[in-house]
XYZ file of C-alpha atoms in Angstrom:
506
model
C 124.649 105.966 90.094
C 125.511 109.765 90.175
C 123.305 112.750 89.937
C 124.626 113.695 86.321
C 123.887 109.903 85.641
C 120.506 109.080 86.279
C 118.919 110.619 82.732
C 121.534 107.871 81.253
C 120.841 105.242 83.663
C 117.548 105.558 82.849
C 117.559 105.624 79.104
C 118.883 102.302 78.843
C 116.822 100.361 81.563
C 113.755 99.124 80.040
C 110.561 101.257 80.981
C 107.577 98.220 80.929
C 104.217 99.139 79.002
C 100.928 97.945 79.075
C 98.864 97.598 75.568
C 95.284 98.016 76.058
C 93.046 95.703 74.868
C 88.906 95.992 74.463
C 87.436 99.473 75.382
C 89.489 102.657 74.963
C 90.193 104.270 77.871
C 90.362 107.711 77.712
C 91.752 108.374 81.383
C 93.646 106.357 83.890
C 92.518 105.974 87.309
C 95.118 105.470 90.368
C 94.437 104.178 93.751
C 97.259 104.527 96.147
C 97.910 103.694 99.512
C 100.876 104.952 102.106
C 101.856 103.753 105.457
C 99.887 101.136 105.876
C 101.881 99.225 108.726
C 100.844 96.036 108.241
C 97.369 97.112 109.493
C 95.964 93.870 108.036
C 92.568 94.034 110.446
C 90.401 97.326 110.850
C 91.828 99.617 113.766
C 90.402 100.096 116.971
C 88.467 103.236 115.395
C 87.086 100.515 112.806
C 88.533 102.113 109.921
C 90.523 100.465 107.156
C 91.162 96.543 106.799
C 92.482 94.500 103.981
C 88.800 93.031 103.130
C 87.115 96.309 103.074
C 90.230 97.588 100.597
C 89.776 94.773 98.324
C 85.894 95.505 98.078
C 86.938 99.393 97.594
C 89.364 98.193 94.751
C 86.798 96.433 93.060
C 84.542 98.320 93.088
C 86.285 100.844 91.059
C 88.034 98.668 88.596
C 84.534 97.314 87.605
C 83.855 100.671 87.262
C 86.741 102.130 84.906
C 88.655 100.385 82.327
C 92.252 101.252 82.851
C 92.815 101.192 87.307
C 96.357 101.085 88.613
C 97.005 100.210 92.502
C 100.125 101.404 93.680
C 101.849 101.896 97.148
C 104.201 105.275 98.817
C 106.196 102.773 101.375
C 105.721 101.833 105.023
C 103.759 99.031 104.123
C 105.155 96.912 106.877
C 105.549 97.086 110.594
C 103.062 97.821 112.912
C 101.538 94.926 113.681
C 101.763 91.401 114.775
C 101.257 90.160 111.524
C 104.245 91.647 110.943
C 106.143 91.030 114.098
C 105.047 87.543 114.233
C 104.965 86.592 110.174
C 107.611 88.985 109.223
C 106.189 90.341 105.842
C 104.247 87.216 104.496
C 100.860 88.258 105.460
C 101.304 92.015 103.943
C 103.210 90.040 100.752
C 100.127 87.862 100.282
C 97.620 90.560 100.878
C 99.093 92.826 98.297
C 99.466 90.239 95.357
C 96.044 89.093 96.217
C 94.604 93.020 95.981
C 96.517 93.491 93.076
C 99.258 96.129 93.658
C 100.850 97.339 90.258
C 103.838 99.548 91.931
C 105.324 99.577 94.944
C 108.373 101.815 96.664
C 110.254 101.404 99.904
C 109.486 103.534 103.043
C 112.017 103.870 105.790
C 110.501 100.991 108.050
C 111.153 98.345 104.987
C 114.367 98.445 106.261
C 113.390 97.431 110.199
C 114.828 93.737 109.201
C 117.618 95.277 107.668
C 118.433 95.755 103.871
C 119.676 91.999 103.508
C 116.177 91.236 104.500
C 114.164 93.429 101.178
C 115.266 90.773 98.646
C 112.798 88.107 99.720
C 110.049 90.119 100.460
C 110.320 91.505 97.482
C 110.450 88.561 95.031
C 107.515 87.408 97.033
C 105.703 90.395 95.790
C 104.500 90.979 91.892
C 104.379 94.618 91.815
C 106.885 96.090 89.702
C 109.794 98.258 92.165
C 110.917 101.395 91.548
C 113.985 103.601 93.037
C 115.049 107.077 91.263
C 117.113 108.316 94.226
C 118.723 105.364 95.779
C 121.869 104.023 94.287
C 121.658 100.338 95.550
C 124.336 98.835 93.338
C 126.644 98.172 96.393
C 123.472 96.496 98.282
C 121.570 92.915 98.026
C 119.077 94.846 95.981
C 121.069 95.786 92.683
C 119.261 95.201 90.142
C 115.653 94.677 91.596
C 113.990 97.929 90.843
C 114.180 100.353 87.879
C 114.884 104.228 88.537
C 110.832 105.054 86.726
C 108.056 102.848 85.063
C 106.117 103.842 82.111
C 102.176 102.874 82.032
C 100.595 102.879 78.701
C 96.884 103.966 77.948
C 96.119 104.077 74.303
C 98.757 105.566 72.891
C 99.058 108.182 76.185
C 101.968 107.505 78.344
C 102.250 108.484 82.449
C 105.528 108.024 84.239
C 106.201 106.888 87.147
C 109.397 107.549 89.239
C 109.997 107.172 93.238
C 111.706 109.742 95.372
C 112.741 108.185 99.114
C 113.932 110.558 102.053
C 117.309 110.477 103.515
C 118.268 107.205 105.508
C 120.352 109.562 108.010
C 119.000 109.777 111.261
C 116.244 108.277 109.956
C 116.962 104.348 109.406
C 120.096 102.442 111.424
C 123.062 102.700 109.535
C 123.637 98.884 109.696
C 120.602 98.207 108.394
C 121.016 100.176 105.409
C 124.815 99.204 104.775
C 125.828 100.439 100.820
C 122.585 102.584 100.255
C 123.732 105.677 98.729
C 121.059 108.223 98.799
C 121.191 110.727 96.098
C 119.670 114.782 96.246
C 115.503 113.725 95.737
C 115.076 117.094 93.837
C 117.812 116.698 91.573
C 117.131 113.156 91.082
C 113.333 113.978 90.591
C 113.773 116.990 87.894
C 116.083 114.913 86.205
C 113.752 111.850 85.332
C 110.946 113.947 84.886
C 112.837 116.044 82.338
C 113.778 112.763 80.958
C 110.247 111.089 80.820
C 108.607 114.172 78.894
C 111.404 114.651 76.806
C 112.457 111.537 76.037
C 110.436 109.078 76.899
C 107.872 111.169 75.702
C 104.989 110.751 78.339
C 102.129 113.096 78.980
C 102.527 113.349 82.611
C 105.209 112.055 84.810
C 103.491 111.188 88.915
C 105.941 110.966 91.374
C 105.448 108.051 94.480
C 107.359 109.739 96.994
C 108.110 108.777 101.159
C 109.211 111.577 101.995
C 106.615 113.321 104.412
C 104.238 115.950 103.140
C 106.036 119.595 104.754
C 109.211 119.894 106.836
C 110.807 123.445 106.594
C 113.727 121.195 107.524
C 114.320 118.855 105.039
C 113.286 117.943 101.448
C 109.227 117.270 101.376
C 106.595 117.205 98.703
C 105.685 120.801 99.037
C 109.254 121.496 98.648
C 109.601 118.761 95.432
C 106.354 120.158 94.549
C 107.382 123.741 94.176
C 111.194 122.946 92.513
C 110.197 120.924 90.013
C 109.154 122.202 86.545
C 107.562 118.073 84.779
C 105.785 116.623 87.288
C 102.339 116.804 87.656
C 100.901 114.361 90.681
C 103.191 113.599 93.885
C 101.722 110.427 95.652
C 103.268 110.526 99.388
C 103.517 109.264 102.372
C 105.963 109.102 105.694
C 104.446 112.489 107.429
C 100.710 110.202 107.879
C 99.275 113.139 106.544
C 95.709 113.184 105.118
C 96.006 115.711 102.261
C 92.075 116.953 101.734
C 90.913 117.206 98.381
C 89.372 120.180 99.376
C 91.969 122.793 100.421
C 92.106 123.763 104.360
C 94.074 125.658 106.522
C 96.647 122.927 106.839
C 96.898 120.881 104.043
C 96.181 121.186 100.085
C 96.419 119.530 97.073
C 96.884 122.134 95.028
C 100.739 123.188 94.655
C 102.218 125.497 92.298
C 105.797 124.625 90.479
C 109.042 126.126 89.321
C 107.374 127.536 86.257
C 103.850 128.195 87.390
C 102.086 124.747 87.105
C 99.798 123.188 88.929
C 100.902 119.612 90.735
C 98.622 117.647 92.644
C 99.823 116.657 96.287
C 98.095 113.702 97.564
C 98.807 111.844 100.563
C 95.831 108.897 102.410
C 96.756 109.576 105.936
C 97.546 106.153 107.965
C 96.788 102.710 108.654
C 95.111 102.191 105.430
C 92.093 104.127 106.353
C 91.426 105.870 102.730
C 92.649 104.958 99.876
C 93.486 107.860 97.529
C 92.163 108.041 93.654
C 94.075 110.257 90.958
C 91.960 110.502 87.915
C 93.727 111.205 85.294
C 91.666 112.396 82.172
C 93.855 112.382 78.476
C 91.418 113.969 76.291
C 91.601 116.915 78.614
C 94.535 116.933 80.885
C 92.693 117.323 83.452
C 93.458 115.680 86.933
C 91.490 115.165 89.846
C 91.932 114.032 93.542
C 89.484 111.791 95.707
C 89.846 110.580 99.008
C 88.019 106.800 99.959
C 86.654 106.330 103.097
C 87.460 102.905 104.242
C 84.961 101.738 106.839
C 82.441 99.601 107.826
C 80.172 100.441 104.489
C 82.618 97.996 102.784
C 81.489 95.345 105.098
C 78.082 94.009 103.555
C 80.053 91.284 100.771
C 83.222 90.497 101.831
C 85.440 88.921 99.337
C 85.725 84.873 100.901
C 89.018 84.108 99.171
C 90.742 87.535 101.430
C 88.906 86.322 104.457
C 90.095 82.389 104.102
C 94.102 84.057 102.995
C 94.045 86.074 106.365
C 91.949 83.625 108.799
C 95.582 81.274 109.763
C 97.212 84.260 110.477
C 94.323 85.972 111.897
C 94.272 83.431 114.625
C 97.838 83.126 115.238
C 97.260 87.091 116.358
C 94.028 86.930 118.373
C 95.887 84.181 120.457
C 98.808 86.895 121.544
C 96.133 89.480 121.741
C 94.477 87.340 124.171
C 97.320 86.762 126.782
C 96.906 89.207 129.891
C 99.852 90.682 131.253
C 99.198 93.455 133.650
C 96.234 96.540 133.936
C 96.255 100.065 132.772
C 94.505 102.231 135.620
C 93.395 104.713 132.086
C 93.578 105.497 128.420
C 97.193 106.001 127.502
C 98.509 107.352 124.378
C 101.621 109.077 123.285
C 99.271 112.150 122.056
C 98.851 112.783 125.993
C 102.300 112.037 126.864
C 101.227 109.593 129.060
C 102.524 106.839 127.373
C 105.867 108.524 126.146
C 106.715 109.147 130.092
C 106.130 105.394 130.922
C 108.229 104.249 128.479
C 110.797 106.535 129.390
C 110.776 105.844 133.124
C 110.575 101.900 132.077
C 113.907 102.518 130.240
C 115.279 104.243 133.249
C 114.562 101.464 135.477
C 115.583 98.496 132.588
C 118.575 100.542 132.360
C 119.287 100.326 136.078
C 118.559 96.691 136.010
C 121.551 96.199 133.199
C 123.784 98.932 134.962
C 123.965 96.547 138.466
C 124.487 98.977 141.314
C 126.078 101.819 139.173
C 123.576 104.968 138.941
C 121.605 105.625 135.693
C 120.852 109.409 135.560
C 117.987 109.333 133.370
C 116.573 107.726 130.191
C 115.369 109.067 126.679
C 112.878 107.141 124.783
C 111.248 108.808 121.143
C 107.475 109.451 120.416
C 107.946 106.939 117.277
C 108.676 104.220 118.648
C 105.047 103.753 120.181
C 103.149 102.797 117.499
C 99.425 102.351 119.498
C 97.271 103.538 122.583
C 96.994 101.420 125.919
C 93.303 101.113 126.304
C 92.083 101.247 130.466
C 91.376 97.969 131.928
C 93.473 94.329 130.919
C 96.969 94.661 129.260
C 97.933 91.814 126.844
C 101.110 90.926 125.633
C 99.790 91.663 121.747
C 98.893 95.348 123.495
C 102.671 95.554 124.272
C 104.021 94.263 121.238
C 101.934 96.402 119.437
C 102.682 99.406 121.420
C 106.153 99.104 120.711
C 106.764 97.017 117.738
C 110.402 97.493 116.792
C 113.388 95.162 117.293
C 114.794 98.199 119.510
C 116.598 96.795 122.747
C 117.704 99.071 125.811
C 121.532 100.129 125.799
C 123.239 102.068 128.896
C 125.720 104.901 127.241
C 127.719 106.600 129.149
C 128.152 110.614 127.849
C 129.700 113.956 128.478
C 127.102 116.793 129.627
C 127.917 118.663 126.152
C 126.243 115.763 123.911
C 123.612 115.315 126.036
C 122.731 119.190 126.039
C 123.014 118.444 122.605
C 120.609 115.815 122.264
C 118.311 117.288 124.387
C 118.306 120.747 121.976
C 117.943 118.390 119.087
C 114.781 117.064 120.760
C 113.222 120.680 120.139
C 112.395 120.240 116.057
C 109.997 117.300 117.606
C 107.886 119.450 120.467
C 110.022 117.326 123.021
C 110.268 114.259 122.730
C 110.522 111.319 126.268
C 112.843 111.530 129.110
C 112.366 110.218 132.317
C 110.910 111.392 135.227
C 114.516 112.961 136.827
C 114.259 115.559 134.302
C 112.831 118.514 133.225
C 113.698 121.264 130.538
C 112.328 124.779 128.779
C 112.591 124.988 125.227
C 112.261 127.665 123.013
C 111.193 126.988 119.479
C 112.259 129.722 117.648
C 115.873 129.255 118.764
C 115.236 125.263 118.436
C 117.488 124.508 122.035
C 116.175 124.006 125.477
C 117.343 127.622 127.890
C 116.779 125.297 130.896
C 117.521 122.036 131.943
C 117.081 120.758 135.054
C 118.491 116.954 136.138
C 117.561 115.899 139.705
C 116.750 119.452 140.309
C 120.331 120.826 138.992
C 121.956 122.445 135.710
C 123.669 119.259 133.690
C 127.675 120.263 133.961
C 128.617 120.263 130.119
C 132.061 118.267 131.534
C 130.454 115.869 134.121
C 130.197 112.236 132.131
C 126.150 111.523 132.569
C 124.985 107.655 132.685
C 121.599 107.592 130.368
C 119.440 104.843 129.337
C 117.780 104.734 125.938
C 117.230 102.458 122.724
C 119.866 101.200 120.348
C 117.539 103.230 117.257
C 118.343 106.554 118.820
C 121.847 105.378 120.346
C 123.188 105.168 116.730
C 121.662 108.985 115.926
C 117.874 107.919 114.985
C 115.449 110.552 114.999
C 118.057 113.524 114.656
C 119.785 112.352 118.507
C 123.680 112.564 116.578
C 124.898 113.647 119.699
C 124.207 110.158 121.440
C 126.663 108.461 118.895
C 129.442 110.296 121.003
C 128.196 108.558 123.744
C 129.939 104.936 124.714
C 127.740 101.431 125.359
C 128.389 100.376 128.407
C 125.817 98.575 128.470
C 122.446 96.561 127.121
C 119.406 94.530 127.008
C 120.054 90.886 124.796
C 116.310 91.478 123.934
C 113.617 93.239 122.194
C 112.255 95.943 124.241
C 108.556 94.428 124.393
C 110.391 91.547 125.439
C 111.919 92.880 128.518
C 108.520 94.477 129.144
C 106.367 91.414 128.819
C 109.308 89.966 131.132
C 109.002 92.926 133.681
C 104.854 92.142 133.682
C 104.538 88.702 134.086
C 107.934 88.410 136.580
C 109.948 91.377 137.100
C 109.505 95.003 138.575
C 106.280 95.783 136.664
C 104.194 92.337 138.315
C 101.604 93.333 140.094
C 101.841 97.061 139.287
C 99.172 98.674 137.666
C 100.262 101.049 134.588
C 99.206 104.855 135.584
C 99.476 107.850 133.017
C 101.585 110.891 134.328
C 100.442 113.398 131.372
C 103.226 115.734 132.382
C 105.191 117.839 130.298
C 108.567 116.910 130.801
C 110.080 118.770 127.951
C 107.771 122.056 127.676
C 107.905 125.823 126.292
């Protein structure tokens, strides 16, 4: 599928309609989630939960004729129901809350893109994918480039706009996806959907992050397109506030002076977002949901008895003690991001033998929760760091790694271990000092460095680690090798202590 192609493409696959029976409807209401991670259970700051969603749901179906449920990606990973179920709990979940769309986020490609055709026939929501061409994939022909949902004779459109997979998801795990410009893709189906198809308004489900003056985000889709009217996002975890603030709004204008809703829920399923949509005046509106504890009072049975084998299954993991945190530790402090890093370093001189290892780089997104003061389980440490990321030893010229380093600057820093310390400056996004066991890193000296295979193939914007050579690495999952290091390596017996420093700083 081309760019110049997609307004054909489109015309011939079939758009699905609902006829409405009973009442007339004279608006459509849309609940939408994003980034849920498998967050199946209410967080440790009690918000969200798949039982309290369900009794949110219903709540507002009973309440309005014509509801739609529909999902912005990232609904897996997280978790242990997804690390130790792999997608069946959040599968189940989802058919049983009764999700009408759904799109892909970057993590449904963690188990690689071989592994999205059976999670997706196990779910019922329709798919959609405007600016992926996936005909050289095992997912031709499973989604449609836009859906059309029919209320009494008014028609909204529905399209999904995904972000980039470079730098962003593992080249092997998304072999043949060709990803195609979002705003061209997204101004072409909308022009097609109101002009064509006909519809009243087109909403686009987008994972593409709410605002990066770097790449293409909703405020930047919001303000170059000229037919759509509602962007439903996610990837950024932003909570867009119905109520503009100083950092967020719903309220974007377009290429020809329009108003286009932005809505995103945040994280974790902790709101779930409502779009009314009202036909007899075109007018829309945005709520935010609390999800919380309100919900609790009559739990649906049937959710509680689908989760309770699983649920079990978890608590068991959860319950295994590994090791003791001397304090809180969170990647928000850096506390968290400089442990990981200096437990790369020193798995990386475990896999190294006797050959030095010069320092390790770890990223803030691959720790996914908080280390709470007191026990350490091994469900705390899968859940810390969830992904199937492994430790590799590269060896690498002082040029890349400057490189990677400077790259590191878009982020605020990101984790290196303890032997190093640099200055950035933001403005000219590159570090002016770097300082490596107290010395200047020779751009022609060949450095040994530890890190993960995610950022060893250029996740996370680190391209200049793919010039680097494996010369090393771990045959397991990184909260392997950590549970490992706990109960019977070089963490046993070791308390875990924050060092809040700032290793990368301004």
């Amino acid at each position: 599928m081309k760019i110049t192609g997609i307004i054909g493409v489109a015309a011939v696959c079939c758009a699905a309609a609902w006829t409405v029976s009973g009442l007339a409807a004279e608006k459509l209401v849309i609940l939408h989630t994003n980034d849920t991670h498998s967050q199946i259970e209410p967080g440790d700051d009690d918000l969200g939960g798949v039982v309290r969603r369900k009794a949110l749901v219903d709540s507002v179906r009973n309440a309005q004729p014509e509801v739609m449920l529909v999902d912005a990606g990232d609904a897996v990973q997280g978790t242990l129901y997804f690390t130790l179920f792999g997608g069946e709990v959040e599968s189940k979940v989802m058919n049983y809350l009764g999700y009408d769309l759904q799109i892909l986020g970057n993590h449904e490609f963690d188990n690689g893109v071989e592994w999205i055709p059976d999670y997706w026939k196990s779910l019922d929501a329709k798919k959609i994918v405007s600016n992926y061409d996936l005909s050289d994939t095992p997912l031709e022909g499973m989604a449609s480039p836009y859906y059309i949902k029919e209320v009494d004779g008014n028609k909204v459109g529905f399209i999904a706009i995904n972000i980039s997979p470079s730098g962003l998801i593992d080249p092997k795990k998304s072999e043949g996806v060709v990803y195609l410009d979002a705003i061209k893709a997204a101004n072409a189906l909308a022009w097609y959907l109101k002009n064509i198809e006909k519809v009243d308004k087109v909403v686009a489900l987008t994972h593409i992050g709410y605002k990066n003056k770097h790449a293409v985000s909703d405020t930047q889709l919001a303000a170059a397109t000229e037919n759509i009217d509602v962007i439903i996002g996610g990837h950024s975890h932003t909570t867009v506030s119905p109520v503009p603030d100083d950092k967020t709004t719903p309220f974007h204008i377009n290429a020809v002076g329009d108003t286009v809703i932005v809505a995103q829920t945040g994280r974790l399923g902790r709101n779930l977002g409502e779009i009314d949509i009202d036909f007899s005046t075109g007018k829309i509106d945005y709520k935010l949901l609390k999800i919380d504890k309100r919900l609790d009072a009559d739990p649906d049975e049937d959710m509680v008895a689908l989760i309770a084998p699983y649920k079990h299954k978890v608590d068991s993991v959860k319950a295994i003690k590994i090791g003791r945190a001397a304090s809180d530790m969170s990647a928000d402090d850096r506390s968290l991001l400089n442990w990981v890093a200096d437990f790369v370093y020193d798995e990386g001189k475990r896999i190294a033998g006797d050959k030095r290892i010069d320092m390790a780089i770890m990223n803030k997104g691959g720790i996914r929760k908080h280390i709470s003061k007191g026990s350490v389980t091994k469900g705390d440490i899968m859940e810390a760091f969830p992904f199937d990321n492994y430790v590799q030893v590269l060896d690498i010229k002082g040029a890349d790694l400057l490189d990677v380093l400077d790259s590191m600057v878009v982020d605020g820093g990101n984790g290196v271990s303890r032997q190093l310390e640099a200055k950035m400056d933001a403005d000219a996004r590159k570090c002016v000092e770097v300082l490596l066991d107290g010395s200047p890193i020779d751009p022609d000296k060949t450095y040994r460095v530890a890190t993960i295979n995610y950022l060893a193939t250029g996740g996370d914007g680190m391209t200049g680690l793919t010039r680097g050579t494996v010369v090393g690495e771990s045959g397991r999952y990184l909260f392997d090798d950590m549970i490992d290091a706990f109960e019977k390596g070089f963490v046993k017996n070791r308390t875990m202590r924050a060092d809040t420093k700032a290793r990368m700083h301004y």
